[in-house]
PDB file of C-alpha atoms in Angstrom:
ATOM      1  CA  MET A  25       0.000   0.000   0.000  1.00 36.00           C
ATOM      2  CA  THR A  26       1.507   3.293  -1.026  1.00 37.00           C
ATOM      3  CA  GLU A  27       1.778   6.342   1.203  1.00 38.00           C
ATOM      4  CA  GLU A  28      -0.575   8.211  -1.132  1.00 41.00           C
ATOM      5  CA  ILE A  29      -3.316   5.607  -0.660  1.00 43.00           C
ATOM      6  CA  LYS A  30      -2.794   5.381   3.072  1.00 49.00           C
ATOM      7  CA  ASN A  31      -3.308   9.121   3.439  1.00 56.00           C
ATOM      8  CA  SER A  32      -6.329   9.473   1.144  1.00 84.00           C
ATOM      9  CA  LYS A  33      -8.573  12.350   2.185  1.00 92.00           C
ATOM     10  CA  LEU A  34     -12.122  11.625   3.252  1.00 95.00           C
ATOM     11  CA  PRO A  35     -14.557  13.039   0.633  1.00 96.00           C
ATOM     12  CA  ILE A  36     -17.199  14.591   2.897  1.00 96.00           C
ATOM     13  CA  ALA A  37     -19.702  15.357   0.131  1.00 96.00           C
ATOM     14  CA  ARG A  38     -19.414  11.819  -1.194  1.00 96.00           C
ATOM     15  CA  VAL A  39     -20.034  10.054   2.122  1.00 97.00           C
ATOM     16  CA  LEU A  40     -22.984  12.332   2.919  1.00 97.00           C
ATOM     17  CA  THR A  41     -24.509  11.591  -0.486  1.00 97.00           C
ATOM     18  CA  ASP A  42     -23.762   7.857  -0.303  1.00 97.00           C
ATOM     19  CA  ALA A  43     -25.389   7.652   3.134  1.00 97.00           C
ATOM     20  CA  TRP A  44     -28.552   9.285   1.770  1.00 96.00           C
ATOM     21  CA  ARG A  45     -28.593   6.915  -1.187  1.00 97.00           C
ATOM     22  CA  PHE A  46     -28.084   3.914   1.081  1.00 96.00           C
ATOM     23  CA  GLY A  47     -31.008   4.904   3.277  1.00 95.00           C
ATOM     24  CA  ARG A  48     -33.244   5.591   0.297  1.00 95.00           C
ATOM     25  CA  GLY A  49     -32.178   2.383  -1.469  1.00 95.00           C
ATOM     26  CA  ASN A  50     -32.996   0.293   1.608  1.00 95.00           C
ATOM     27  CA  LEU A  51     -36.150   2.174   2.509  1.00 94.00           C
ATOM     28  CA  PRO A  52     -38.151  -0.586   4.303  1.00 95.00           C
ATOM     29  CA  VAL A  53     -35.241  -1.512   6.562  1.00 95.00           C
ATOM     30  CA  SER A  54     -34.295   2.156   7.030  1.00 95.00           C
ATOM     31  CA  ALA A  55     -37.874   2.879   8.109  1.00 95.00           C
ATOM     32  CA  LEU A  56     -37.724   0.027  10.621  1.00 96.00           C
ATOM     33  CA  PHE A  57     -34.449   1.296  12.078  1.00 96.00           C
ATOM     34  CA  ALA A  58     -35.882   4.828  12.114  1.00 95.00           C
ATOM     35  CA  VAL A  59     -38.866   3.745  14.208  1.00 96.00           C
ATOM     36  CA  LEU A  60     -36.730   1.691  16.600  1.00 96.00           C
ATOM     37  CA  ASN A  61     -34.178   4.484  16.878  1.00 95.00           C
ATOM     38  CA  TYR A  62     -36.961   6.956  17.686  1.00 96.00           C
ATOM     39  CA  VAL A  63     -38.223   4.658  20.441  1.00 96.00           C
ATOM     40  CA  VAL A  64     -34.828   4.255  22.129  1.00 95.00           C
ATOM     41  CA  CYS A  65     -33.861   7.924  21.700  1.00 93.00           C
ATOM     42  CA  THR A  66     -37.160   9.111  23.175  1.00 94.00           C
ATOM     43  CA  ALA A  67     -36.914   6.595  25.997  1.00 95.00           C
ATOM     44  CA  ALA A  68     -33.365   7.783  26.710  1.00 93.00           C
ATOM     45  CA  ALA A  69     -34.489  11.416  26.821  1.00 90.00           C
ATOM     46  CA  TYR A  70     -37.343  10.688  29.244  1.00 93.00           C
ATOM     47  CA  SER A  71     -35.310   8.311  31.429  1.00 93.00           C
ATOM     48  CA  TRP A  72     -32.289  10.633  31.718  1.00 89.00           C
ATOM     49  CA  LYS A  73     -30.961  10.797  35.305  1.00 86.00           C
ATOM     50  CA  THR A  74     -33.026   7.771  36.345  1.00 92.00           C
ATOM     51  CA  ILE A  75     -32.049   4.134  36.760  1.00 94.00           C
ATOM     52  CA  TRP A  76     -34.041   3.262  33.631  1.00 94.00           C
ATOM     53  CA  PHE A  77     -31.587   5.166  31.446  1.00 94.00           C
ATOM     54  CA  TRP A  78     -29.019   2.346  31.599  1.00 93.00           C
ATOM     55  CA  PRO A  79     -31.149  -0.465  30.150  1.00 95.00           C
ATOM     56  CA  VAL A  80     -32.347   1.980  27.480  1.00 95.00           C
ATOM     57  CA  LEU A  81     -28.715   2.796  26.707  1.00 94.00           C
ATOM     58  CA  GLY A  82     -28.039  -0.932  26.400  1.00 95.00           C
ATOM     59  CA  ALA A  83     -30.936  -1.296  23.936  1.00 95.00           C
ATOM     60  CA  MET A  84     -29.555   1.628  21.934  1.00 96.00           C
ATOM     61  CA  TYR A  85     -26.129  -0.037  21.835  1.00 96.00           C
ATOM     62  CA  VAL A  86     -27.631  -3.278  20.508  1.00 96.00           C
ATOM     63  CA  LEU A  87     -29.732  -1.408  17.919  1.00 96.00           C
ATOM     64  CA  TRP A  88     -26.822   0.584  16.549  1.00 96.00           C
ATOM     65  CA  GLY A  89     -24.675  -2.542  16.493  1.00 95.00           C
ATOM     66  CA  ALA A  90     -27.343  -4.238  14.368  1.00 96.00           C
ATOM     67  CA  LEU A  91     -27.471  -1.174  12.103  1.00 97.00           C
ATOM     68  CA  PHE A  92     -23.743  -1.284  11.354  1.00 97.00           C
ATOM     69  CA  ARG A  93     -23.856  -5.035  10.780  1.00 96.00           C
ATOM     70  CA  TYR A  94     -26.732  -4.478   8.348  1.00 97.00           C
ATOM     71  CA  CYS A  95     -24.805  -1.733   6.537  1.00 96.00           C
ATOM     72  CA  PHE A  96     -21.996  -4.202   5.864  1.00 95.00           C
ATOM     73  CA  LYS A  97     -24.271  -7.248   5.314  1.00 94.00           C
ATOM     74  CA  ARG A  98     -22.907  -9.178   8.284  1.00 94.00           C
ATOM     75  CA  GLU A  99     -25.541 -11.765   9.151  1.00 93.00           C
ATOM     76  CA  PRO A 100     -26.954 -12.392  11.657  1.00 93.00           C
ATOM     77  CA  TYR A 101     -27.484  -8.706  12.319  1.00 94.00           C
ATOM     78  CA  LEU A 102     -28.089  -9.409  16.004  1.00 91.00           C
ATOM     79  CA  SER A 103     -25.113 -11.396  17.262  1.00 90.00           C
ATOM     80  CA  LEU A 104     -23.804 -11.598  20.830  1.00 90.00           C
ATOM     81  CA  ARG A 105     -20.114 -12.235  20.150  1.00 91.00           C
ATOM     82  CA  PRO A 106     -19.495  -9.101  18.018  1.00 91.00           C
ATOM     83  CA  LEU A 107     -21.375  -7.003  20.572  1.00 92.00           C
ATOM     84  CA  LEU A 108     -19.180  -8.321  23.372  1.00 92.00           C
ATOM     85  CA  ASN A 109     -16.030  -7.805  21.304  1.00 91.00           C
ATOM     86  CA  SER A 110     -17.089  -4.249  20.497  1.00 93.00           C
ATOM     87  CA  MET A 111     -17.246  -3.364  24.184  1.00 92.00           C
ATOM     88  CA  VAL A 112     -13.446  -3.186  24.321  1.00 91.00           C
ATOM     89  CA  PRO A 113     -13.012  -0.249  21.897  1.00 90.00           C
ATOM     90  CA  SER A 114     -16.279   1.380  23.047  1.00 91.00           C
ATOM     91  CA  SER A 115     -15.047   1.307  26.658  1.00 91.00           C
ATOM     92  CA  LYS A 116     -11.795   2.954  25.587  1.00 88.00           C
ATOM     93  CA  ILE A 117     -13.729   5.661  23.750  1.00 89.00           C
ATOM     94  CA  LEU A 118     -15.893   6.264  26.830  1.00 88.00           C
ATOM     95  CA  VAL A 119     -12.919   6.449  29.203  1.00 89.00           C
ATOM     96  CA  LEU A 120     -11.021   8.769  26.853  1.00 85.00           C
ATOM     97  CA  SER A 121     -14.030  11.077  26.469  1.00 85.00           C
ATOM     98  CA  VAL A 122     -14.675  11.216  30.227  1.00 85.00           C
ATOM     99  CA  MET A 123     -11.006  11.983  30.896  1.00 87.00           C
ATOM    100  CA  VAL A 124     -10.975  14.829  28.378  1.00 83.00           C
ATOM    101  CA  VAL A 125     -14.226  16.399  29.627  1.00 78.00           C
ATOM    102  CA  SER A 126     -13.094  16.027  33.253  1.00 82.00           C
ATOM    103  CA  ALA A 127      -9.802  17.716  32.406  1.00 82.00           C
ATOM    104  CA  LEU A 128     -11.668  20.584  30.740  1.00 76.00           C
ATOM    105  CA  VAL A 129     -13.819  21.060  33.846  1.00 74.00           C
ATOM    106  CA  VAL A 130     -10.860  20.974  36.245  1.00 79.00           C
ATOM    107  CA  LEU A 131      -8.344  22.899  34.112  1.00 78.00           C
ATOM    108  CA  PRO A 132      -9.691  26.424  34.842  1.00 74.00           C
ATOM    109  CA  ILE A 133      -9.042  26.081  38.592  1.00 77.00           C
ATOM    110  CA  VAL A 134      -5.490  24.712  38.225  1.00 78.00           C
ATOM    111  CA  PRO A 135      -3.830  28.197  38.318  1.00 76.00           C
ATOM    112  CA  LEU A 136      -5.263  28.699  41.817  1.00 73.00           C
ATOM    113  CA  PHE A 137      -3.079  25.860  43.107  1.00 77.00           C
ATOM    114  CA  LEU A 138       0.153  26.711  41.335  1.00 76.00           C
ATOM    115  CA  PRO A 139       3.018  27.675  43.698  1.00 78.00           C
ATOM    116  CA  HIS A 140       4.455  31.175  43.895  1.00 73.00           C
ATOM    117  CA  MET A 141       1.393  32.864  42.332  1.00 75.00           C
ATOM    118  CA  PRO A 142       1.016  36.545  43.379  1.00 80.00           C
ATOM    119  CA  PRO A 143      -1.899  37.120  45.783  1.00 78.00           C
ATOM    120  CA  GLU A 144      -3.315  39.841  43.516  1.00 75.00           C
ATOM    121  CA  PHE A 145      -3.448  37.359  40.629  1.00 76.00           C
ATOM    122  CA  ILE A 146      -5.208  34.786  42.815  1.00 76.00           C
ATOM    123  CA  ASP A 147      -7.788  37.376  43.894  1.00 76.00           C
ATOM    124  CA  GLY A 148      -8.374  38.615  40.346  1.00 79.00           C
ATOM    125  CA  TYR A 149      -8.552  35.149  38.864  1.00 72.00           C
ATOM    126  CA  SER A 150     -10.904  33.947  41.615  1.00 77.00           C
ATOM    127  CA  TYR A 151     -13.202  36.887  40.872  1.00 73.00           C
ATOM    128  CA  PHE A 152     -13.109  36.016  37.163  1.00 71.00           C
ATOM    129  CA  LEU A 153     -14.084  32.405  37.866  1.00 71.00           C
ATOM    130  CA  GLN A 154     -16.927  33.443  40.148  1.00 71.00           C
ATOM    131  CA  SER A 155     -18.171  36.020  37.639  1.00 69.00           C
ATOM    132  CA  HIS A 156     -18.035  33.939  34.456  1.00 63.00           C
ATOM    133  CA  MET A 157     -17.378  30.246  35.002  1.00 61.00           C
ATOM    134  CA  GLN A 158     -20.483  29.783  37.146  1.00 59.00           C
ATOM    135  CA  GLU A 159     -22.632  30.696  34.151  1.00 57.00           C
ATOM    136  CA  ASP A 160     -23.776  27.400  32.675  1.00 56.00           C
ATOM    137  CA  ASP A 161     -24.039  28.801  29.132  1.00 64.00           C
ATOM    138  CA  VAL A 162     -20.418  29.961  29.175  1.00 65.00           C
ATOM    139  CA  ILE A 163     -19.122  26.655  30.512  1.00 68.00           C
ATOM    140  CA  ASP A 164     -21.211  24.633  28.058  1.00 70.00           C
ATOM    141  CA  ALA A 165     -20.079  26.762  25.111  1.00 76.00           C
ATOM    142  CA  VAL A 166     -16.377  26.485  25.984  1.00 76.00           C
ATOM    143  CA  ILE A 167     -16.569  22.725  26.584  1.00 77.00           C
ATOM    144  CA  ASN A 168     -18.550  22.217  23.376  1.00 82.00           C
ATOM    145  CA  VAL A 169     -15.999  24.118  21.264  1.00 86.00           C
ATOM    146  CA  VAL A 170     -12.998  22.331  22.762  1.00 86.00           C
ATOM    147  CA  VAL A 171     -14.627  18.888  22.579  1.00 86.00           C
ATOM    148  CA  THR A 172     -15.548  19.528  18.940  1.00 90.00           C
ATOM    149  CA  LEU A 173     -11.924  20.415  18.156  1.00 92.00           C
ATOM    150  CA  LEU A 174     -10.788  17.213  19.875  1.00 91.00           C
ATOM    151  CA  ALA A 175     -13.603  15.046  18.450  1.00 92.00           C
ATOM    152  CA  PRO A 176     -11.537  13.653  15.546  1.00 93.00           C
ATOM    153  CA  LEU A 177      -9.024  12.327  18.092  1.00 92.00           C
ATOM    154  CA  ILE A 178     -11.243  11.182  20.957  1.00 91.00           C
ATOM    155  CA  PHE A 179     -14.287   9.963  19.026  1.00 92.00           C
ATOM    156  CA  TYR A 180     -14.336   9.862  15.222  1.00 94.00           C
ATOM    157  CA  ARG A 181     -11.063   8.016  14.636  1.00 93.00           C
ATOM    158  CA  PRO A 182     -11.552   5.588  17.578  1.00 93.00           C
ATOM    159  CA  VAL A 183     -15.175   4.893  16.569  1.00 95.00           C
ATOM    160  CA  PHE A 184     -13.926   3.143  13.440  1.00 96.00           C
ATOM    161  CA  ALA A 185     -12.266   0.553  15.695  1.00 94.00           C
ATOM    162  CA  TRP A 186     -15.681  -0.004  17.286  1.00 95.00           C
ATOM    163  CA  ILE A 187     -17.325  -0.483  13.898  1.00 96.00           C
ATOM    164  CA  SER A 188     -14.532  -2.881  12.912  1.00 94.00           C
ATOM    165  CA  SER A 189     -15.130  -5.042  15.945  1.00 94.00           C
ATOM    166  CA  LEU A 190     -18.883  -5.061  15.298  1.00 95.00           C
ATOM    167  CA  ILE A 191     -18.416  -6.516  11.825  1.00 94.00           C
ATOM    168  CA  GLY A 192     -15.826  -9.084  12.832  1.00 89.00           C
ATOM    169  CA  ARG A 193     -12.625  -7.222  11.955  1.00 90.00           C
ATOM    170  CA  SER A 194      -9.793  -5.845  14.092  1.00 85.00           C
ATOM    171  CA  GLY A 195     -10.933  -3.523  16.866  1.00 87.00           C
ATOM    172  CA  LEU A 196      -7.490  -2.080  17.583  1.00 90.00           C
ATOM    173  CA  LEU A 197      -7.403   1.683  18.070  1.00 91.00           C
ATOM    174  CA  LYS A 198      -3.887   1.717  16.605  1.00 91.00           C
ATOM    175  CA  SER A 199      -5.199   0.348  13.320  1.00 90.00           C
ATOM    176  CA  ALA A 200      -8.039   2.895  13.254  1.00 92.00           C
ATOM    177  CA  PHE A 201      -5.627   5.787  13.818  1.00 93.00           C
ATOM    178  CA  GLU A 202      -3.212   4.500  11.196  1.00 93.00           C
ATOM    179  CA  LYS A 203      -5.822   4.126   8.448  1.00 93.00           C
ATOM    180  CA  THR A 204      -7.338   7.555   9.117  1.00 94.00           C
ATOM    181  CA  ARG A 205      -4.016   9.389   9.439  1.00 92.00           C
ATOM    182  CA  GLY A 206      -3.925  12.821   7.839  1.00 93.00           C
ATOM    183  CA  ASN A 207      -7.690  13.371   8.008  1.00 96.00           C
ATOM    184  CA  TYR A 208      -8.020  15.599  11.068  1.00 95.00           C
ATOM    185  CA  TRP A 209      -9.555  18.539   9.195  1.00 96.00           C
ATOM    186  CA  GLU A 210     -11.939  16.330   7.225  1.00 96.00           C
ATOM    187  CA  LEU A 211     -13.177  14.627  10.381  1.00 96.00           C
ATOM    188  CA  LEU A 212     -13.393  17.987  12.160  1.00 96.00           C
ATOM    189  CA  LEU A 213     -15.604  19.277   9.338  1.00 96.00           C
ATOM    190  CA  LEU A 214     -17.789  16.190   9.733  1.00 97.00           C
ATOM    191  CA  ALA A 215     -18.005  16.793  13.495  1.00 95.00           C
ATOM    192  CA  ILE A 216     -19.045  20.416  12.891  1.00 95.00           C
ATOM    193  CA  ILE A 217     -21.706  19.365  10.378  1.00 96.00           C
ATOM    194  CA  ILE A 218     -23.126  16.809  12.819  1.00 95.00           C
ATOM    195  CA  ASN A 219     -23.079  19.189  15.801  1.00 93.00           C
ATOM    196  CA  LEU A 220     -24.580  22.128  13.914  1.00 93.00           C
ATOM    197  CA  SER A 221     -27.294  19.959  12.342  1.00 95.00           C
ATOM    198  CA  GLY A 222     -28.401  18.594  15.704  1.00 93.00           C
ATOM    199  CA  SER A 223     -28.176  21.988  17.432  1.00 91.00           C
ATOM    200  CA  LEU A 224     -30.129  23.736  14.672  1.00 95.00           C
ATOM    201  CA  VAL A 225     -32.924  21.151  14.686  1.00 95.00           C
ATOM    202  CA  TYR A 226     -33.142  21.242  18.489  1.00 93.00           C
ATOM    203  CA  TYR A 227     -33.208  25.055  18.529  1.00 92.00           C
ATOM    204  CA  LEU A 228     -35.916  25.283  15.870  1.00 95.00           C
ATOM    205  CA  MET A 229     -38.113  22.662  17.536  1.00 94.00           C
ATOM    206  CA  SER A 230     -37.645  24.204  20.983  1.00 91.00           C
ATOM    207  CA  SER A 231     -38.384  27.696  19.653  1.00 92.00           C
ATOM    208  CA  ALA A 232     -41.605  26.360  18.182  1.00 92.00           C
ATOM    209  CA  GLY A 233     -42.586  24.994  21.588  1.00 91.00           C
ATOM    210  CA  SER A 234     -42.477  21.357  20.479  1.00 92.00           C
ATOM    211  CA  PRO A 235     -42.764  18.758  23.255  1.00 93.00           C
ATOM    212  CA  LEU A 236     -39.853  16.436  23.838  1.00 91.00           C
ATOM    213  CA  TRP A 237     -41.467  13.454  22.107  1.00 92.00           C
ATOM    214  CA  LEU A 238     -41.969  15.531  18.948  1.00 94.00           C
ATOM    215  CA  THR A 239     -38.499  17.093  19.031  1.00 93.00           C
ATOM    216  CA  ALA A 240     -37.090  13.565  19.169  1.00 93.00           C
ATOM    217  CA  VAL A 241     -38.524  12.750  15.713  1.00 94.00           C
ATOM    218  CA  PRO A 242     -36.104  14.804  13.572  1.00 95.00           C
ATOM    219  CA  LEU A 243     -33.243  14.327  16.041  1.00 94.00           C
ATOM    220  CA  SER A 244     -33.532  10.536  15.971  1.00 94.00           C
ATOM    221  CA  LEU A 245     -33.670  10.626  12.153  1.00 95.00           C
ATOM    222  CA  LEU A 246     -30.491  12.723  12.142  1.00 96.00           C
ATOM    223  CA  ILE A 247     -28.784  10.257  14.488  1.00 95.00           C
ATOM    224  CA  LEU A 248     -29.759   7.376  12.211  1.00 96.00           C
ATOM    225  CA  TYR A 249     -28.545   9.210   9.118  1.00 97.00           C
ATOM    226  CA  PHE A 250     -25.203  10.199  10.643  1.00 97.00           C
ATOM    227  CA  ASN A 251     -24.643   6.626  11.845  1.00 97.00           C
ATOM    228  CA  ILE A 252     -24.979   5.571   8.217  1.00 97.00           C
ATOM    229  CA  VAL A 253     -22.557   8.380   7.323  1.00 97.00           C
ATOM    230  CA  LEU A 254     -20.046   6.878   9.772  1.00 97.00           C
ATOM    231  CA  ALA A 255     -20.544   3.522   8.075  1.00 97.00           C
ATOM    232  CA  GLN A 256     -19.765   5.141   4.719  1.00 96.00           C
ATOM    233  CA  CYS A 257     -16.653   6.765   6.235  1.00 96.00           C
ATOM    234  CA  TYR A 258     -15.565   3.379   7.536  1.00 96.00           C
ATOM    235  CA  ALA A 259     -16.059   1.849   4.086  1.00 95.00           C
ATOM    236  CA  PHE A 260     -13.879   4.577   2.578  1.00 95.00           C
ATOM    237  CA  PHE A 261     -11.007   4.131   5.000  1.00 94.00           C
ATOM    238  CA  PHE A 262     -11.117   0.384   5.629  1.00 91.00           C
ATOM    239  CA  LEU A 263     -12.853  -1.253   2.654  1.00 82.00           C
ATOM    240  CA  ASP A 264     -12.710   1.049  -0.366  1.00 59.00           C
ATOM    241  CA  ILE A 265      -9.012   1.577   0.233  1.00 47.00           C
ATOM    242  CA  GLU A 266      -8.342  -1.950  -0.991  1.00 44.00           C
ATOM    243  CA  THR A 267      -9.730  -1.097  -4.420  1.00 41.00           C
ATOM    244  CA  ARG A 268      -8.346   2.405  -4.860  1.00 40.00           C
TER     245      ARG A 268
END
């Protein structure tokens, strides 16, 4: 495999279009997944911060695993062994994401504990934290921007290892990073498209006064569509590369 092939750039427009065509070309099955995805997404939204959220999350995991196996025609679409194997890379993604978000939350207060800091700086910085960092909108905005910038490293490249394990291939993060090398900006653009699409839909539905169960309709369709987009990205990096 040549260096040029290894570092092929992800064609964003192509994978978005191919995902739409895949969904339209498999309309009955896409409709079934859409309904099931709506059910689990709505259940997750209503069960948030309750004990029932965890079994719903498990059902969502199984559903999305079946979706990716269907995308790559890996029968049976519901299979226990691939799901168990996929828990290794998914656990690594979860731990990595939690570590990054935790670091972002803790990082602003680190200067307060550094040695030899002037008292006037401590007082001024403490006032700044109390004035601005206690505002939830400010904190959420900063975390969202930073997490989006890091998303290609902590989510989008590792998630291909998860998809690999689901369809019976290698689930090594090292392999996923190697095959997607040189695509930070492409994956960042994809992350921005996904985040802005979801945020825009949520804002429009909320502004219209839509109840949660109704807001979940377009959001769950977006989630389904972008999962298929990830499948198309995986095909480009891990399957199409063999024929390019």
